[in-house]
Amino acid sequence: MRGASQAKWVVAAVAVALAATACGSGSSSSEGGAANAAGTFSYQSTEPQNPLQPANAMEVGGGRIIKTLFKGLVDYDPSNGQLRNQVADKIETTDAQNYTVTLKSGWTFHDGTPVTAASFVDAWNWAANTKNNQINSDWFSDIAGYDAIHPEKGDPTTDKMSGLKVVDDTHFTIALTGPVSYFQYKLGYTAFSPLPKAFFTDPAAYGQKPVGNGPYKFVSWEHNQAVTVASFDKYAGVDKPKNGGIVFKNYAQADAAYKDLVSDNLDVLDQVDPSNLASYKNDLGDRAVDQAQGAIQNISFAMYQDGWKGVDKAKVRQGLSMAIDRDTITKTVLNGSRQAADSWVAPGVNGYKAGTCGEYCKYDPAKAKQLVTEGGGVPGNKITITYNADGGHKEWVDAVCNSIRQATGVECVGDAKPDFKTARDVIKKKQVQSMMRTGWVQDYPLNANFLRDVYGTGAAANDAGYSSAAFDKYAGEADKATSVEKTAELYQKAEAELAKDMPAIPLWYYKTTAGYSKNVQSVKYDSFGDPVFTQVEVKQK
Amino acid sequence: MGRFVARRLLQMIPVFLGTTALIFFMVRVLPGDPVAAMWGDKAPDPAQLAAFKHKLGLDLPWYQQYFDYMGNLFTGNFGETMAGRQVIDVISEALPVTIRLALMAFAIEIVFGVGIGLLAGLKRGRFADKSTLVFTLILISIPVPVLGYLFQTLFADQLKWVTPTVQDSMNLGQLLLPAVVLGSLSLAYVARLSRTSIVENIRADYIRTATAKGLPRRKIIGTHLLRNSMIPVVTFLGTDLGALMGGAIVTEGIFNVKGVGNALFRAINQKEGATVVGFVVVLVIVYLVASLIVDLLYAVLDPRIRYA
């Protein structure tokens, strides 16, 4: 797959000739090996759950394939997480509510048709429509007219949102129902990708054979085996692929993928499985990757239970947070694959502020016990932590419980539910007795995503049932701000409220613990934990 | 004989209906909502959740879903997965892989199992017999995952004879190692069963008669001894073929083989009722046909066994 064997000798001969005339290529790469711009590499993946439609990919298996096939108005620079324009030339607003989008010209879909304002507006209208069953449809809920196309009950009354208007081929306007200062950040999500006209005639067939506008074009999808994409030579974006294509190979078990990586039968890995974490740096050497990811692990309180209500209980919650020895647990139980948290927002995310949690995220058994006592103790002097047993959480939940028990004398046990679905069922029905495992993986690298969507009153992911007037006030102001900087700053104020109320205890940030084979180089990962696919260089053989 | 086959085929109908209803019900009562789980950590959008359930028919009572499902099944429609693919496509991708794997394991089982058993039975009490007993005991006591990882480490990581996982699930050469792992447990049983059976029969009157008649040894063993000793082995092998088809989950996982075990595991995990039942339907048919063949083989092996 990576370079036909017949071509090998030709390439070798060319390489010798180039070396002899002292004009070797590939000097830009850090490892210094010559790169084959047409070489393809393989990547660990899983079968996409849904057809490959941009608004229909929430899980990683389909999501990362969509990311290589489509490019929206903006994306996030993988080196620093900042927003950068792709199809958009400008996105302008004066009130954070009404936006005017100007597109660059020269972008085309893989079938040669141009990317126009209508490609976006039609795609968004289609994706938001309840009838089309797109799993990411609520991403469009900020746009005016969403209620009509996506009513809470019953059929939509229209198929167009009133907030979207095409001005001409390169201009369109977006009106939101209220100010959302970081709307541009949301636009980087794949659900906002444009779709070609051909899509709308048969979306289901299209989902098996997508035509996008991204750096890679679709080649084939052998179900349960692999998805293959090839670089698109007319790609107009700033991140042109440095390789010829990607084969997304399916693995049912992460352990099998790791074995293949070590033996160079797989080129780039998603995440090293827990059983190999202790040895992967030894096995891979320089090719081992260990870097921060925009995701956090928390344990949240069931704030809807009577025992956790009341002003003093905040002290108990803070005390419990101080009773957890994060440093030791991340080093030992988690094999260094996590980084102890000191705030509710992951590092590397725009608006991350170190130490928002303050002393409450530092291990101090004496102070912990004192705070728990002052706050009137834990209801029934017993905590249960609800978690799903199928996600490898048991070890750390037990360790956290041990730490709490030793520091405060509060009885603590893990409450394992057999799988993720069951745990989510209990959590969504608000039947958790005291605490639950909650996690957050960024949708876009801005602190608002970690705060507004998790701790805002009534927010979709507010599993704790937390409600704070002060938090909502700052969040509301932040949403009305007209610059992203101001938004991030106001959200930091909102985050400070979390330290006072402690509805969730931040435990640690996720890290990308991955690696790559001897066949590739320049493999970097973005804060989503995905490799920067376009930058991967395939070594010449 | 014809009436026997007809009766057996008729018996398949209630077995078939019973197993599918049971599986359908069991998948249904598994905890958790498969549609809501598509949203992961996020709260599902209520309108979209309802639309999804309606499209998949999950808003109907389970018995009605079952009747709809069975009605479609008789017209050859296995239904759709939640992602909108035809279940029959999913099955027809996975089944050929597992049939290959199971048949290879099956062949290994028969050739080596019967061979070792015959050798041990004829040399009863001698070194060949004792070493067979020890060897099969070891095989029986090693769990399949241990053997799988052991072979993976030995043949792929150390000796580098093969790649650690199967790169092309349809390639017979690459499937050899998983097939050996899959067949090893049954191989041990087959060896022990045939050994015992041969040891028993070798002292039977007809063997003594045959020997007294002065028949050549090859004929005694081939026609008389082996043929009569195979009845318990064939019974085991018949049911084992079904077990191999369905029980490959562990082996397929270790070697990343894209077969039935793999697909079934994922379907159960995602609570994909239609896919699980679809696979079970196929497996039940394989099982029933295999046990039918076993019963018919009895008559071939021993003409004294007659069917009305």
mmCIF file with all atom_site columns, C-alpha atoms in Angstrom, chain A residues 47-51 56 58 127-139 146 150-153 208 223-225 249-253 255-257 259-260 263 265 390 418-422 424-425 428 437 439-441 443 460-461 463, chain B residues 31-48 51-52 55 82-85 90 93 97 149 152-153 157 160 163-170 249-250 252-256 258 262-263 265-266 268-272:
data_model
loop_
_atom_site.group_PDB
_atom_site.id
_atom_site.type_symbol
_atom_site.label_atom_id
_atom_site.label_alt_id
_atom_site.label_comp_id
_atom_site.label_asym_id
_atom_site.label_entity_id
_atom_site.label_seq_id
_atom_site.pdbx_PDB_ins_code
_atom_site.Cartn_x
_atom_site.Cartn_y
_atom_site.Cartn_z
_atom_site.occupancy
_atom_site.B_iso_or_equiv
_atom_site.pdbx_formal_charge
_atom_site.auth_seq_id
_atom_site.auth_comp_id
_atom_site.auth_asym_id
_atom_site.auth_atom_id
_atom_site.pdbx_PDB_model_num
ATOM 1   C CA . GLU A 1 47  ? -15.991 1.359   11.660 1.00 0.00 ? 47  GLU A CA 1
ATOM 2   C CA . PRO A 1 48  ? -17.925 4.660   11.356 1.00 0.00 ? 48  PRO A CA 1
ATOM 3   C CA . GLN A 1 49  ? -21.248 4.346   13.174 1.00 0.00 ? 49  GLN A CA 1
ATOM 4   C CA . ASN A 1 50  ? -23.201 6.394   10.664 1.00 0.00 ? 50  ASN A CA 1
ATOM 5   C CA . PRO A 1 51  ? -23.067 7.189   6.963  1.00 0.00 ? 51  PRO A CA 1
ATOM 6   C CA . ASN A 1 56  ? -23.857 12.853  11.305 1.00 0.00 ? 56  ASN A CA 1
ATOM 7   C CA . MET A 1 58  ? -20.150 12.497  16.531 1.00 0.00 ? 58  MET A CA 1
ATOM 8   C CA . ALA A 1 127 ? -28.618 19.149  8.692  1.00 0.00 ? 127 ALA A CA 1
ATOM 9   C CA . ALA A 1 128 ? -30.821 21.082  11.116 1.00 0.00 ? 128 ALA A CA 1
ATOM 10  C CA . ASN A 1 129 ? -34.038 19.549  9.785  1.00 0.00 ? 129 ASN A CA 1
ATOM 11  C CA . THR A 1 130 ? -35.469 16.959  12.193 1.00 0.00 ? 130 THR A CA 1
ATOM 12  C CA . LYS A 1 131 ? -36.574 14.812  9.261  1.00 0.00 ? 131 LYS A CA 1
ATOM 13  C CA . ASN A 1 132 ? -33.003 14.159  8.173  1.00 0.00 ? 132 ASN A CA 1
ATOM 14  C CA . ASN A 1 133 ? -31.985 12.547  11.450 1.00 0.00 ? 133 ASN A CA 1
ATOM 15  C CA . GLN A 1 134 ? -28.606 14.196  11.769 1.00 0.00 ? 134 GLN A CA 1
ATOM 16  C CA . ILE A 1 135 ? -27.046 13.515  15.117 1.00 0.00 ? 135 ILE A CA 1
ATOM 17  C CA . ASN A 1 136 ? -25.331 16.907  15.311 1.00 0.00 ? 136 ASN A CA 1
ATOM 18  C CA . SER A 1 137 ? -28.446 18.898  14.380 1.00 0.00 ? 137 SER A CA 1
ATOM 19  C CA . ASP A 1 138 ? -28.536 20.850  17.639 1.00 0.00 ? 138 ASP A CA 1
ATOM 20  C CA . TRP A 1 139 ? -25.289 22.605  16.648 1.00 0.00 ? 139 TRP A CA 1
ATOM 21  C CA . TYR A 1 146 ? -34.107 26.774  14.214 1.00 0.00 ? 146 TYR A CA 1
ATOM 22  C CA . HIS A 1 150 ? -36.371 21.538  14.403 1.00 0.00 ? 150 HIS A CA 1
ATOM 23  C CA . PRO A 1 151 ? -39.397 21.769  16.727 1.00 0.00 ? 151 PRO A CA 1
ATOM 24  C CA . GLU A 1 152 ? -39.280 19.941  20.043 1.00 0.00 ? 152 GLU A CA 1
ATOM 25  C CA . LYS A 1 153 ? -42.195 17.799  18.979 1.00 0.00 ? 153 LYS A CA 1
ATOM 26  C CA . GLN A 1 208 ? -21.461 5.787   1.484  1.00 0.00 ? 208 GLN A CA 1
ATOM 27  C CA . HIS A 1 223 ? -17.164 -1.913  5.581  1.00 0.00 ? 223 HIS A CA 1
ATOM 28  C CA . ASN A 1 224 ? -15.638 -3.184  8.816  1.00 0.00 ? 224 ASN A CA 1
ATOM 29  C CA . GLN A 1 225 ? -12.240 -3.301  7.113  1.00 0.00 ? 225 GLN A CA 1
ATOM 30  C CA . LYS A 1 249 ? -7.745  0.494   9.194  1.00 0.00 ? 249 LYS A CA 1
ATOM 31  C CA . ASN A 1 250 ? -10.315 -0.993  11.519 1.00 0.00 ? 250 ASN A CA 1
ATOM 32  C CA . TYR A 1 251 ? -9.281  -2.543  14.770 1.00 0.00 ? 251 TYR A CA 1
ATOM 33  C CA . ALA A 1 252 ? -11.676 -4.178  17.193 1.00 0.00 ? 252 ALA A CA 1
ATOM 34  C CA . GLN A 1 253 ? -9.082  -4.184  19.946 1.00 0.00 ? 253 GLN A CA 1
ATOM 35  C CA . ASP A 1 255 ? -4.093  -4.053  21.773 1.00 0.00 ? 255 ASP A CA 1
ATOM 36  C CA . ALA A 1 256 ? -4.066  -5.617  18.301 1.00 0.00 ? 256 ALA A CA 1
ATOM 37  C CA . ALA A 1 257 ? -3.427  -2.187  16.782 1.00 0.00 ? 257 ALA A CA 1
ATOM 38  C CA . LYS A 1 259 ? 1.066   -4.948  18.150 1.00 0.00 ? 259 LYS A CA 1
ATOM 39  C CA . ASP A 1 260 ? 0.769   -3.959  14.501 1.00 0.00 ? 260 ASP A CA 1
ATOM 40  C CA . SER A 1 263 ? 5.894   -4.406  14.009 1.00 0.00 ? 263 SER A CA 1
ATOM 41  C CA . ASN A 1 265 ? 2.250   -3.015  9.982  1.00 0.00 ? 265 ASN A CA 1
ATOM 42  C CA . ASP A 1 390 ? -16.617 -0.919  30.329 1.00 0.00 ? 390 ASP A CA 1
ATOM 43  C CA . PRO A 1 418 ? -22.165 -2.559  33.361 1.00 0.00 ? 418 PRO A CA 1
ATOM 44  C CA . ASP A 1 419 ? -21.657 -0.269  30.402 1.00 0.00 ? 419 ASP A CA 1
ATOM 45  C CA . PHE A 1 420 ? -21.625 3.289   29.186 1.00 0.00 ? 420 PHE A CA 1
ATOM 46  C CA . LYS A 1 421 ? -25.267 3.248   28.059 1.00 0.00 ? 421 LYS A CA 1
ATOM 47  C CA . THR A 1 422 ? -26.524 2.061   31.435 1.00 0.00 ? 422 THR A CA 1
ATOM 48  C CA . ARG A 1 424 ? -25.711 7.397   31.048 1.00 0.00 ? 424 ARG A CA 1
ATOM 49  C CA . ASP A 1 425 ? -29.265 6.210   31.558 1.00 0.00 ? 425 ASP A CA 1
ATOM 50  C CA . LYS A 1 428 ? -29.739 11.335  32.600 1.00 0.00 ? 428 LYS A CA 1
ATOM 51  C CA . ARG A 1 437 ? -17.885 10.112  36.715 1.00 0.00 ? 437 ARG A CA 1
ATOM 52  C CA . GLY A 1 439 ? -15.823 13.799  31.381 1.00 0.00 ? 439 GLY A CA 1
ATOM 53  C CA . TRP A 1 440 ? -15.643 16.468  28.766 1.00 0.00 ? 440 TRP A CA 1
ATOM 54  C CA . VAL A 1 441 ? -13.868 16.367  25.449 1.00 0.00 ? 441 VAL A CA 1
ATOM 55  C CA . ASP A 1 443 ? -15.887 20.395  20.694 1.00 0.00 ? 443 ASP A CA 1
ATOM 56  C CA . ALA A 1 460 ? -27.503 19.756  27.923 1.00 0.00 ? 460 ALA A CA 1
ATOM 57  C CA . ALA A 1 461 ? -24.443 18.242  29.573 1.00 0.00 ? 461 ALA A CA 1
ATOM 58  C CA . ASP A 1 463 ? -25.240 16.179  34.667 1.00 0.00 ? 463 ASP A CA 1
ATOM 59  C CA . PRO B 2 31  ? -30.139 -1.970  30.022 1.00 0.00 ? 31  PRO B CA 1
ATOM 60  C CA . GLY B 2 32  ? -29.503 1.350   28.340 1.00 0.00 ? 32  GLY B CA 1
ATOM 61  C CA . ASP B 2 33  ? -30.962 3.103   25.347 1.00 0.00 ? 33  ASP B CA 1
ATOM 62  C CA . PRO B 2 34  ? -29.017 2.372   22.153 1.00 0.00 ? 34  PRO B CA 1
ATOM 63  C CA . VAL B 2 35  ? -30.262 5.483   20.388 1.00 0.00 ? 35  VAL B CA 1
ATOM 64  C CA . ALA B 2 36  ? -29.431 7.828   23.263 1.00 0.00 ? 36  ALA B CA 1
ATOM 65  C CA . ALA B 2 37  ? -25.960 6.275   23.453 1.00 0.00 ? 37  ALA B CA 1
ATOM 66  C CA . MET B 2 38  ? -25.211 7.584   19.968 1.00 0.00 ? 38  MET B CA 1
ATOM 67  C CA . TRP B 2 39  ? -24.794 11.003  21.555 1.00 0.00 ? 39  TRP B CA 1
ATOM 68  C CA . GLY B 2 40  ? -22.093 9.776   23.931 1.00 0.00 ? 40  GLY B CA 1
ATOM 69  C CA . ASP B 2 41  ? -21.452 12.049  26.874 1.00 0.00 ? 41  ASP B CA 1
ATOM 70  C CA . LYS B 2 42  ? -23.803 14.664  25.498 1.00 0.00 ? 42  LYS B CA 1
ATOM 71  C CA . ALA B 2 43  ? -27.493 14.875  26.150 1.00 0.00 ? 43  ALA B CA 1
ATOM 72  C CA . PRO B 2 44  ? -29.474 13.657  23.153 1.00 0.00 ? 44  PRO B CA 1
ATOM 73  C CA . ASP B 2 45  ? -31.654 16.107  21.363 1.00 0.00 ? 45  ASP B CA 1
ATOM 74  C CA . PRO B 2 46  ? -35.256 15.053  22.266 1.00 0.00 ? 46  PRO B CA 1
ATOM 75  C CA . ALA B 2 47  ? -36.735 15.760  18.838 1.00 0.00 ? 47  ALA B CA 1
ATOM 76  C CA . GLN B 2 48  ? -33.962 13.866  17.068 1.00 0.00 ? 48  GLN B CA 1
ATOM 77  C CA . ALA B 2 51  ? -37.327 10.802  15.137 1.00 0.00 ? 51  ALA B CA 1
ATOM 78  C CA . PHE B 2 52  ? -34.602 8.135   15.262 1.00 0.00 ? 52  PHE B CA 1
ATOM 79  C CA . LYS B 2 55  ? -37.541 5.513   11.989 1.00 0.00 ? 55  LYS B CA 1
ATOM 80  C CA . MET B 2 82  ? -28.928 1.878   13.103 1.00 0.00 ? 82  MET B CA 1
ATOM 81  C CA . ALA B 2 83  ? -26.521 3.395   10.610 1.00 0.00 ? 83  ALA B CA 1
ATOM 82  C CA . GLY B 2 84  ? -28.918 2.470   7.794  1.00 0.00 ? 84  GLY B CA 1
ATOM 83  C CA . ARG B 2 85  ? -26.968 -0.434  6.300  1.00 0.00 ? 85  ARG B CA 1
ATOM 84  C CA . VAL B 2 90  ? -23.066 -6.945  7.306  1.00 0.00 ? 90  VAL B CA 1
ATOM 85  C CA . GLU B 2 93  ? -19.199 -9.601  4.801  1.00 0.00 ? 93  GLU B CA 1
ATOM 86  C CA . VAL B 2 97  ? -14.403 -14.913 6.830  1.00 0.00 ? 97  VAL B CA 1
ATOM 87  C CA . TYR B 2 149 ? -1.317  -14.016 22.849 1.00 0.00 ? 149 TYR B CA 1
ATOM 88  C CA . GLN B 2 152 ? 1.173   -13.936 18.665 1.00 0.00 ? 152 GLN B CA 1
ATOM 89  C CA . THR B 2 153 ? 4.244   -13.128 20.723 1.00 0.00 ? 153 THR B CA 1
ATOM 90  C CA . ASP B 2 157 ? 7.143   -10.686 17.672 1.00 0.00 ? 157 ASP B CA 1
ATOM 91  C CA . LYS B 2 160 ? 8.668   -12.761 12.740 1.00 0.00 ? 160 LYS B CA 1
ATOM 92  C CA . THR B 2 163 ? 2.314   -10.281 11.140 1.00 0.00 ? 163 THR B CA 1
ATOM 93  C CA . PRO B 2 164 ? 0.827   -9.950  14.650 1.00 0.00 ? 164 PRO B CA 1
ATOM 94  C CA . THR B 2 165 ? -2.679  -9.523  13.305 1.00 0.00 ? 165 THR B CA 1
ATOM 95  C CA . VAL B 2 166 ? -4.374  -10.696 10.170 1.00 0.00 ? 166 VAL B CA 1
ATOM 96  C CA . GLN B 2 167 ? -3.935  -8.013  7.488  1.00 0.00 ? 167 GLN B CA 1
ATOM 97  C CA . ASP B 2 168 ? -6.354  -9.561  5.001  1.00 0.00 ? 168 ASP B CA 1
ATOM 98  C CA . SER B 2 169 ? -9.189  -11.493 6.585  1.00 0.00 ? 169 SER B CA 1
ATOM 99  C CA . MET B 2 170 ? -9.872  -13.481 3.424  1.00 0.00 ? 170 MET B CA 1
ATOM 100 C CA . ILE B 2 249 ? -15.106 -13.715 19.410 1.00 0.00 ? 249 ILE B CA 1
ATOM 101 C CA . VAL B 2 250 ? -11.909 -13.976 21.449 1.00 0.00 ? 250 VAL B CA 1
ATOM 102 C CA . GLU B 2 252 ? -11.028 -12.833 16.143 1.00 0.00 ? 252 GLU B CA 1
ATOM 103 C CA . GLY B 2 253 ? -10.402 -10.010 18.592 1.00 0.00 ? 253 GLY B CA 1
ATOM 104 C CA . ILE B 2 254 ? -6.796  -10.948 19.256 1.00 0.00 ? 254 ILE B CA 1
ATOM 105 C CA . PHE B 2 255 ? -5.910  -11.391 15.598 1.00 0.00 ? 255 PHE B CA 1
ATOM 106 C CA . ASN B 2 256 ? -8.194  -8.598  14.346 1.00 0.00 ? 256 ASN B CA 1
ATOM 107 C CA . LYS B 2 258 ? -13.180 -9.266  10.564 1.00 0.00 ? 258 LYS B CA 1
ATOM 108 C CA . ASN B 2 262 ? -16.079 -9.395  15.691 1.00 0.00 ? 262 ASN B CA 1
ATOM 109 C CA . ALA B 2 263 ? -19.299 -8.115  14.146 1.00 0.00 ? 263 ALA B CA 1
ATOM 110 C CA . PHE B 2 265 ? -19.495 -8.380  19.584 1.00 0.00 ? 265 PHE B CA 1
ATOM 111 C CA . ARG B 2 266 ? -19.855 -4.884  18.216 1.00 0.00 ? 266 ARG B CA 1
ATOM 112 C CA . ILE B 2 268 ? -24.224 -6.583  21.107 1.00 0.00 ? 268 ILE B CA 1
ATOM 113 C CA . ASN B 2 269 ? -22.221 -3.686  22.468 1.00 0.00 ? 269 ASN B CA 1
ATOM 114 C CA . GLN B 2 270 ? -24.240 -1.179  20.499 1.00 0.00 ? 270 GLN B CA 1
ATOM 115 C CA . LYS B 2 271 ? -27.457 -3.040  21.249 1.00 0.00 ? 271 LYS B CA 1
ATOM 116 C CA . GLU B 2 272 ? -28.187 -3.378  17.561 1.00 0.00 ? 272 GLU B CA 1
#
